């Protein structure tokens, strides 16, 4: 029944969008009491309808060709925009809600919601007065926003499940291609992590991250800090952070594009608790400094024992995703150099996340690709995964006029991809173990002035010789010219997962020879090959790096040394 007591009649809230006007749909949320159905109003808006004041500003400031993420801070300052609390519970917003004078469009402005669809169970809301099913997780998010009286006026919100007609395949494809424009152009991206009803209070996790992010560089050795300032960081904060990083949000592939496009205007939200993205990343980066990585394990173990819980280790996949991938990608996007994301980095991101359709490993990251490559790849769900993976490799080879993508080909992929094309589902890509990665410390800065060298400049045997290749009519084959440098004498085991290898592919090398001379000279050459220019400061291999050649070759050999040094986290 509707609020007025009349029977509910389902009607479609959708009318066709006008691509010529760059139209999208936006949601306005009506305020409600906690026991009512959530009510939303869906309307159409054109992303071409800028206010004259905004257009004058970007032209006068020479910002026409700049990304929204670079323009928006300057626009906010020009409008003398000040953060203020929205009506309701007085939550202090990290990114200020735009005042009327700061609206960029004639119709107002908008944010975009990033969330996990979650389980298939549906809840009803009212959309333009008509019953409309949404996932349980989305209903919880909408209810929290409605109770807090947000997105009621001309500041609206874009939500994929509502704003895209999910029954129209053509519209879905068109709107998915706009994802970069929508999330990259929104006033803010609201990352809904779920409600705050887990085993730990998210407030404790956010408090810990704010505390860690506020520490000076001299204070970031937590072992010393805990002695000098006891009580500053507490075990319950580490437990709460552990629970936060276990949430399904961090494993959803579509989230990557959404968060990266939001850049520094991304807001993490759990019920009424908010945290800005920069503070979140800076707090997590402290965990990677010195002995903090092992200290966090000790503090987590203590809190598990105090709560009489079974000990579970940190969800390090999520921590690595934020620290080693998202932090850097968002920095690039914020500085307007997001198109640097290449084949290697996209594969690393894709392998760390999950999606229901493996083709979304590609489609979910189209917004992070070079626009020309993304257009050629397209958004065609009629392609089988092997054909799609081959099409992506082909697009990168053509547009870069380089065979560099062959570095990432993996003939042991299990989806039937050609031997020359990377399988986007393969989990064996450990970034720090591959020659294209950079050894970057926890506090190393990212951004335009600290870009790592491209792999082709670190490991290059062709001396600039142009690539000669052709794609055959049979999509499974690539024809190219090359030269024989040497013969492969043996093969090791490709990695399936972390510390798990496929021993079936091992081909032993019958006799070892070195072209470099004795063991010491060979070790020096090997370290140079492994390290190359992969340092944060992009310098060459240093003498102390040769200590790597003295590391124990197996855990069995290393065990007594770990015990002697009381490295219990390795000895166990």
XYZ file of C-alpha atoms in Angstrom:
572
model
C 0.000 0.000 0.000
C 1.125 3.537 -0.729
C 1.348 6.089 2.103
C -2.128 7.403 1.143
C -3.640 3.913 1.489
C -4.135 3.290 -2.250
C -2.943 0.054 -3.907
C 0.599 0.195 -5.298
C 0.754 -0.007 -9.091
C 4.091 -0.699 -10.775
C 4.994 1.642 -13.608
C 8.336 2.091 -15.326
C 10.158 5.190 -14.056
C 12.319 5.298 -17.171
C 12.130 7.228 -20.409
C 14.872 7.051 -23.070
C 17.984 9.124 -22.426
C 19.214 11.614 -25.023
C 22.876 10.846 -25.723
C 23.154 14.039 -27.753
C 22.443 16.038 -24.596
C 24.705 13.786 -22.515
C 21.824 12.875 -20.244
C 21.940 10.805 -17.086
C 19.382 10.148 -14.368
C 19.752 11.339 -10.787
C 18.033 10.490 -7.515
C 16.555 12.848 -4.938
C 15.839 11.215 -1.565
C 12.839 12.251 0.484
C 13.195 12.534 4.282
C 11.478 9.827 6.292
C 10.988 8.298 9.686
C 12.850 5.056 10.347
C 9.840 2.736 9.905
C 8.641 4.057 6.539
C 9.436 2.902 3.014
C 12.321 4.838 1.491
C 10.983 7.242 -1.133
C 13.096 8.536 -4.022
C 12.434 10.706 -7.037
C 14.192 9.949 -10.317
C 14.775 12.753 -12.825
C 16.832 13.328 -15.964
C 19.698 15.811 -16.119
C 22.056 16.917 -18.880
C 25.778 17.022 -18.182
C 26.028 19.717 -20.876
C 23.916 22.271 -19.004
C 26.641 24.157 -17.153
C 25.901 27.407 -15.367
C 27.372 30.466 -17.165
C 29.336 31.330 -14.004
C 31.087 27.949 -14.015
C 31.897 28.123 -17.725
C 33.280 31.647 -17.321
C 35.454 30.474 -14.435
C 37.070 27.527 -16.228
C 37.712 29.615 -19.359
C 39.141 32.564 -17.436
C 41.318 30.231 -15.363
C 42.626 28.314 -18.368
C 41.169 25.064 -17.024
C 39.058 23.994 -20.007
C 41.273 21.003 -20.831
C 41.826 19.971 -17.207
C 40.080 17.107 -15.429
C 37.228 17.846 -13.036
C 39.369 16.602 -10.154
C 41.863 19.409 -10.829
C 39.220 22.056 -11.498
C 36.910 21.388 -8.555
C 39.218 22.532 -5.697
C 39.833 25.834 -7.480
C 36.120 26.290 -8.157
C 35.320 25.617 -4.494
C 37.840 28.243 -3.385
C 36.504 30.770 -5.879
C 32.997 30.293 -4.465
C 34.324 30.718 -0.910
C 32.712 27.359 -0.176
C 33.019 26.364 3.460
C 32.410 22.903 4.935
C 29.164 22.786 6.845
C 27.108 20.093 8.485
C 23.973 18.950 6.662
C 20.704 19.096 8.564
C 19.828 16.122 10.723
C 22.426 14.538 12.966
C 25.084 17.160 12.446
C 27.542 14.909 10.639
C 30.513 16.993 9.568
C 31.086 16.291 5.866
C 34.619 15.687 4.646
C 33.826 17.153 1.224
C 31.431 20.077 1.681
C 27.978 19.795 0.185
C 27.859 22.448 -2.546
C 26.006 25.605 -1.704
C 23.660 26.952 -4.352
C 26.262 29.426 -5.574
C 28.753 26.570 -6.072
C 26.443 24.424 -8.223
C 28.050 23.764 -11.595
C 24.878 22.949 -13.517
C 21.673 24.851 -14.161
C 19.792 22.054 -12.416
C 22.174 21.822 -9.416
C 24.968 19.297 -8.813
C 25.447 15.612 -7.979
C 27.427 12.994 -6.098
C 27.877 9.326 -7.082
C 27.386 6.305 -4.830
C 29.929 3.472 -4.734
C 28.672 0.361 -2.969
C 28.454 -3.423 -3.104
C 25.249 -4.857 -4.542
C 25.499 -7.683 -2.011
C 23.119 -10.603 -1.709
C 20.227 -10.983 -4.137
C 17.565 -10.435 -1.480
C 15.437 -7.456 -2.512
C 13.746 -4.724 -0.528
C 11.085 -2.373 -1.842
C 11.413 1.394 -2.071
C 9.111 3.898 -3.736
C 10.577 5.424 -6.892
C 8.458 8.252 -8.288
C 5.625 6.827 -6.220
C 5.985 3.353 -7.722
C 7.291 0.196 -5.973
C 10.850 -0.502 -7.041
C 13.068 -3.420 -5.859
C 16.655 -2.771 -4.758
C 19.234 -4.925 -3.018
C 19.212 -5.018 0.764
C 22.565 -3.244 1.001
C 21.368 -0.379 -1.203
C 18.155 -0.027 0.782
C 20.197 0.311 3.979
C 22.343 3.019 2.379
C 19.311 4.926 1.062
C 17.594 4.708 4.440
C 20.649 6.120 6.225
C 20.850 9.028 3.770
C 17.109 9.661 4.030
C 17.058 9.686 7.832
C 20.010 12.075 7.779
C 18.113 14.366 5.347
C 20.720 14.256 2.578
C 20.281 14.638 -1.193
C 16.866 16.234 -0.819
C 17.163 19.292 -3.034
C 19.140 20.177 -6.145
C 22.187 18.278 -4.891
C 21.298 14.762 -6.046
C 23.010 11.392 -6.231
C 23.741 8.936 -9.042
C 23.187 5.248 -8.205
C 23.796 2.650 -10.914
C 21.040 0.199 -9.946
C 18.415 2.961 -10.036
C 19.715 5.455 -12.595
C 20.388 2.855 -15.313
C 17.502 0.909 -16.810
C 18.865 -2.553 -16.065
C 16.392 -4.133 -18.507
C 17.716 -2.128 -21.470
C 20.951 -3.708 -22.733
C 21.682 -0.824 -25.111
C 21.298 1.765 -22.366
C 23.362 -0.316 -19.963
C 26.238 -0.401 -22.429
C 25.972 3.326 -23.099
C 25.866 4.270 -19.415
C 28.697 1.920 -18.450
C 30.840 3.731 -21.021
C 30.032 6.934 -19.126
C 31.287 5.577 -15.800
C 34.534 7.532 -15.970
C 32.656 10.712 -16.804
C 30.088 10.175 -14.045
C 32.398 9.191 -11.184
C 35.177 11.481 -12.386
C 32.790 14.412 -12.767
C 30.755 14.021 -9.581
C 31.123 16.615 -6.830
C 31.966 13.701 -4.518
C 32.015 9.897 -4.562
C 30.342 8.393 -1.499
C 31.876 4.981 -0.748
C 29.239 3.137 1.245
C 31.034 0.449 3.270
C 27.866 -0.894 4.899
C 26.222 -0.324 8.241
C 28.011 -0.280 11.566
C 26.667 -3.485 13.082
C 29.656 -5.813 12.887
C 31.892 -7.237 15.618
C 33.769 -3.933 15.875
C 32.816 -0.269 15.864
C 33.889 1.461 12.651
C 34.339 4.611 14.731
C 37.370 2.930 16.373
C 38.896 2.124 12.972
C 38.385 5.650 11.656
C 39.800 7.104 14.883
C 42.910 4.922 14.562
C 43.447 5.966 10.941
C 43.045 9.650 11.779
C 45.564 9.245 14.602
C 48.106 7.437 12.414
C 47.679 9.952 9.593
C 48.321 12.840 11.989
C 51.674 11.516 13.214
C 54.841 13.292 12.197
C 57.447 11.235 10.372
C 59.504 10.931 13.571
C 56.498 9.497 15.426
C 55.582 6.829 12.895
C 57.643 4.064 14.509
C 54.758 2.754 16.600
C 56.819 0.551 18.932
C 58.551 3.649 20.277
C 55.370 5.705 20.195
C 53.472 3.201 22.349
C 56.133 3.602 25.044
C 56.274 7.391 24.893
C 52.541 7.990 24.505
C 50.683 4.969 25.919
C 47.014 4.868 25.041
C 47.380 6.933 21.872
C 46.692 3.870 19.734
C 44.699 0.984 21.193
C 44.215 -2.670 20.321
C 40.497 -2.201 19.646
C 41.376 0.234 16.874
C 43.497 -2.379 15.108
C 40.765 -4.973 15.544
C 38.200 -2.544 14.101
C 40.485 -1.799 11.138
C 40.959 -5.534 10.606
C 37.172 -5.980 10.485
C 36.789 -2.958 8.184
C 39.253 -4.347 5.630
C 37.406 -7.703 5.614
C 34.237 -6.093 4.268
C 33.104 -7.267 0.808
C 33.433 -3.711 -0.506
C 37.191 -4.079 -0.994
C 36.907 -7.211 -3.137
C 34.427 -5.770 -5.670
C 36.164 -4.898 -8.932
C 33.776 -2.130 -9.993
C 34.684 -0.254 -6.805
C 38.239 0.279 -8.109
C 37.156 2.470 -11.005
C 34.622 4.328 -8.888
C 37.056 5.172 -6.087
C 39.901 6.101 -8.427
C 37.667 8.438 -10.415
C 36.565 10.106 -7.186
C 40.234 10.676 -6.273
C 40.620 12.984 -3.263
C 36.871 13.707 -3.385
C 36.073 10.150 -2.285
C 34.366 9.866 1.104
C 34.338 6.585 3.027
C 31.052 6.188 4.851
C 29.658 3.658 7.296
C 26.292 4.769 8.684
C 27.053 8.280 9.972
C 30.814 7.791 10.267
C 32.853 9.509 7.540
C 36.534 9.548 6.590
C 38.230 11.255 3.664
C 40.299 9.166 1.297
C 43.614 10.943 1.868
C 43.422 10.385 5.626
C 42.482 6.744 5.029
C 45.490 6.092 2.772
C 47.956 8.013 4.929
C 46.845 6.088 7.997
C 47.261 2.714 6.307
C 50.678 3.678 4.909
C 52.010 4.016 8.480
C 51.427 0.272 8.934
C 54.021 -0.353 6.216
C 56.760 1.561 8.017
C 59.572 -0.289 9.817
C 58.391 -2.843 12.368
C 54.796 -1.599 12.313
C 53.809 -4.407 9.950
C 54.577 -7.035 12.592
C 53.386 -4.864 15.483
C 49.907 -4.672 13.970
C 49.771 -8.492 14.097
C 50.713 -8.511 17.780
C 48.101 -5.892 18.693
C 45.445 -7.723 16.699
C 46.320 -11.000 18.451
C 45.983 -9.346 21.867
C 42.533 -8.012 21.043
C 41.380 -11.396 19.739
C 42.453 -13.006 23.016
C 40.759 -10.292 25.062
C 37.502 -10.927 23.175
C 37.923 -14.731 23.358
C 37.838 -14.917 19.565
C 39.600 -17.328 17.274
C 42.660 -15.598 15.852
C 42.437 -14.640 12.190
C 45.210 -12.864 10.332
C 44.982 -9.510 8.655
C 43.139 -9.297 5.358
C 46.330 -8.128 3.682
C 44.896 -8.337 0.155
C 42.710 -5.334 0.950
C 45.555 -3.482 2.659
C 47.841 -4.064 -0.333
C 45.083 -3.011 -2.728
C 44.717 0.337 -0.973
C 48.396 0.996 -0.302
C 50.056 -0.402 -3.405
C 47.405 0.253 -6.044
C 44.576 2.641 -5.190
C 46.738 5.184 -3.369
C 48.978 5.585 -6.392
C 46.222 5.451 -8.996
C 44.190 8.114 -7.215
C 47.255 10.329 -7.003
C 47.684 10.045 -10.773
C 44.017 10.812 -11.357
C 44.076 13.821 -9.051
C 47.065 15.220 -10.916
C 45.426 14.675 -14.292
C 47.706 11.845 -15.436
C 45.294 8.947 -15.071
C 45.923 7.820 -18.658
C 49.309 6.490 -17.519
C 47.597 3.345 -16.317
C 48.910 0.700 -18.638
C 48.361 -2.964 -19.365
C 50.516 -4.209 -16.481
C 48.878 -2.089 -13.772
C 45.360 -2.867 -14.964
C 46.082 -6.597 -14.811
C 47.441 -6.267 -11.283
C 44.309 -4.457 -10.127
C 41.999 -6.929 -11.876
C 43.685 -9.943 -10.293
C 43.181 -8.565 -6.775
C 39.391 -8.205 -7.028
C 36.323 -10.302 -7.722
C 33.364 -9.985 -10.060
C 30.464 -12.231 -10.995
C 31.246 -12.206 -14.722
C 34.954 -12.655 -15.471
C 34.576 -10.362 -18.491
C 34.007 -7.543 -16.015
C 37.693 -7.879 -15.154
C 38.050 -5.860 -18.366
C 34.771 -3.940 -18.587
C 34.966 -2.818 -14.957
C 38.285 -1.079 -15.646
C 37.529 0.534 -19.017
C 37.383 3.932 -17.332
C 41.024 3.575 -16.259
C 42.293 2.744 -19.747
C 43.466 5.159 -22.393
C 40.200 6.411 -23.987
C 41.215 5.254 -27.479
C 42.008 1.762 -26.236
C 38.778 1.645 -24.218
C 36.760 2.604 -27.300
C 38.366 -0.151 -29.372
C 37.818 -2.773 -26.668
C 34.194 -1.669 -26.349
C 31.599 -3.146 -24.046
C 30.418 -6.257 -25.850
C 29.171 -9.054 -23.593
C 28.685 -11.276 -26.636
C 32.454 -11.916 -26.691
C 33.696 -15.022 -24.919
C 36.410 -14.421 -22.278
C 39.243 -15.779 -24.500
C 38.207 -13.533 -27.396
C 37.843 -10.545 -25.093
C 41.280 -11.065 -23.531
C 42.789 -11.366 -27.019
C 40.963 -8.209 -28.130
C 42.371 -6.239 -25.189
C 45.938 -7.386 -25.851
C 45.489 -6.554 -29.537
C 44.195 -3.058 -28.721
C 47.160 -2.302 -26.455
C 49.673 -3.618 -29.008
C 48.121 -1.565 -31.824
C 47.762 1.703 -29.912
C 51.233 1.565 -28.360
C 52.781 0.065 -31.506
C 54.740 -2.161 -29.183
C 54.904 -5.812 -28.246
C 55.374 -4.963 -24.556
C 52.033 -6.655 -23.653
C 53.698 -9.981 -24.520
C 55.610 -9.655 -21.231
C 52.320 -10.346 -19.470
C 51.115 -13.223 -21.634
C 50.570 -16.418 -19.687
C 50.091 -19.599 -21.726
C 49.106 -21.460 -18.541
C 45.898 -19.421 -18.178
C 42.821 -21.599 -17.685
C 40.301 -19.735 -19.830
C 41.529 -20.768 -23.264
C 43.187 -17.450 -24.106
C 45.836 -17.394 -26.850
C 49.383 -17.890 -25.599
C 50.241 -14.283 -26.550
C 47.335 -12.709 -24.618
C 47.177 -12.142 -20.877
C 44.516 -14.034 -18.946
C 42.889 -11.393 -16.731
C 41.756 -13.969 -14.167
C 45.210 -15.362 -13.366
C 46.081 -14.766 -9.694
C 49.801 -15.394 -10.004
C 50.819 -11.794 -10.672
C 52.617 -10.708 -7.521
C 53.410 -7.065 -8.389
C 56.621 -6.802 -6.365
C 58.022 -9.940 -7.984
C 57.630 -8.774 -11.567
C 60.261 -6.756 -13.440
C 57.811 -3.956 -14.181
C 57.248 -3.035 -10.537
C 59.106 -0.540 -8.374
C 60.460 -1.082 -4.872
C 58.511 1.632 -3.073
C 58.584 2.234 0.675
C 55.515 3.020 2.745
C 56.193 6.735 2.941
C 57.307 7.201 -0.637
C 55.356 9.904 -2.344
C 53.318 9.177 -5.427
C 52.252 11.438 -8.216
C 53.591 13.147 -11.308
C 56.992 13.937 -9.809
C 57.519 10.382 -8.517
C 56.406 8.215 -11.421
C 58.159 4.851 -11.619
C 60.075 4.116 -14.801
C 58.270 2.232 -17.514
C 59.243 -1.458 -17.663
C 60.443 -1.133 -21.249
C 63.058 1.409 -20.139
C 64.352 -0.857 -17.372
C 64.533 -4.134 -19.303
C 65.147 -3.543 -22.991
C 67.047 -5.833 -25.333
C 65.890 -4.410 -28.690
C 67.651 -1.031 -28.400
C 64.690 0.760 -29.950
C 64.211 -1.556 -32.935
C 60.613 -1.072 -34.215
C 58.229 -3.962 -33.646
C 57.144 -5.923 -36.710
C 53.885 -7.820 -36.260
C 50.543 -8.617 -37.849
C 47.251 -10.010 -36.596
C 46.016 -13.017 -38.528
C 42.443 -13.728 -39.540
C 42.348 -16.411 -36.884
C 42.116 -14.343 -33.668
C 44.122 -16.961 -31.766
C 47.374 -16.132 -33.552
C 49.786 -13.199 -33.613
C 52.602 -13.141 -36.164
C 55.725 -11.149 -35.334
C 59.416 -10.903 -36.186
C 62.132 -11.483 -33.623
C 65.661 -12.696 -33.179
C 67.146 -15.594 -31.254
C 69.189 -14.392 -28.296
C 69.604 -17.698 -26.484
C 67.813 -20.937 -25.767
C 65.774 -21.568 -22.636
C 67.495 -24.314 -20.692
C 64.963 -24.832 -17.926
C 61.718 -23.569 -16.457
C 60.642 -22.904 -12.909
C 57.114 -23.176 -11.570
C 54.579 -20.422 -12.318
C 52.794 -19.155 -9.261
C 49.121 -20.013 -8.802
C 48.557 -17.964 -5.666
C 50.744 -16.413 -2.969
C 53.431 -18.980 -2.072
C 51.721 -21.696 -4.119
C 53.349 -22.917 -7.317
C 52.448 -25.265 -10.153
C 55.221 -27.853 -10.044
C 53.962 -29.706 -13.138
C 55.604 -27.146 -15.433
C 59.118 -27.437 -13.969
C 61.811 -28.366 -16.486
C 65.127 -28.919 -14.634
C 68.319 -27.443 -16.080
C 70.857 -30.282 -16.446
C 74.037 -28.260 -15.930
C 74.648 -24.696 -14.785
C 77.038 -22.395 -16.620
C 77.645 -18.690 -16.127
C 78.753 -16.252 -18.788
C 79.755 -13.807 -16.036
C 82.496 -15.810 -14.366
C 82.626 -16.883 -10.738
C 79.838 -16.961 -8.165
C 80.383 -13.396 -6.924
C 80.332 -11.918 -10.424
C 77.259 -13.938 -11.310
C 75.508 -12.739 -8.130
C 76.280 -9.136 -9.042
C 74.855 -9.616 -12.535
C 71.781 -11.370 -11.151
C 71.075 -8.564 -8.662
C 71.416 -6.019 -11.446
C 68.929 -7.946 -13.561
C 66.458 -8.354 -10.696
C 66.647 -4.798 -9.396
C 67.404 -2.776 -12.516
C 66.054 0.744 -11.919
C 63.288 -0.458 -9.634
C 64.207 1.735 -6.674
C 61.949 4.508 -5.451
C 64.623 7.045 -6.353
C 65.098 5.321 -9.722
C 68.795 4.868 -9.013
C 70.866 1.913 -10.098
C 71.688 -1.167 -8.073
C 73.593 -0.307 -4.892
C 76.273 -2.434 -3.229
C 74.114 -3.191 -0.186
C 71.472 -4.680 -2.505
C 73.835 -7.601 -3.071
C 72.904 -8.825 0.413
C 69.859 -10.338 -1.288
C 72.116 -13.023 -2.760
C 73.009 -14.153 0.782
C 69.448 -14.839 1.876
C 68.662 -18.472 2.792
C 67.303 -20.375 -0.176
C 64.590 -22.231 1.755
C 62.488 -21.654 4.853
C 63.991 -24.815 6.360
C 67.480 -23.333 6.109
C 66.292 -19.956 7.330
C 64.337 -21.234 10.336
C 67.274 -21.377 12.825
C 68.286 -17.846 11.843
C 64.741 -16.543 12.376
C 64.628 -18.186 15.810
C 68.028 -16.757 16.758
C 66.875 -13.250 15.831
C 63.528 -13.814 17.609
C 61.585 -13.119 14.414
C 58.627 -15.087 15.716
C 56.320 -14.002 12.901
C 58.576 -15.886 10.464
C 59.752 -18.631 12.802
C 56.135 -19.710 13.304
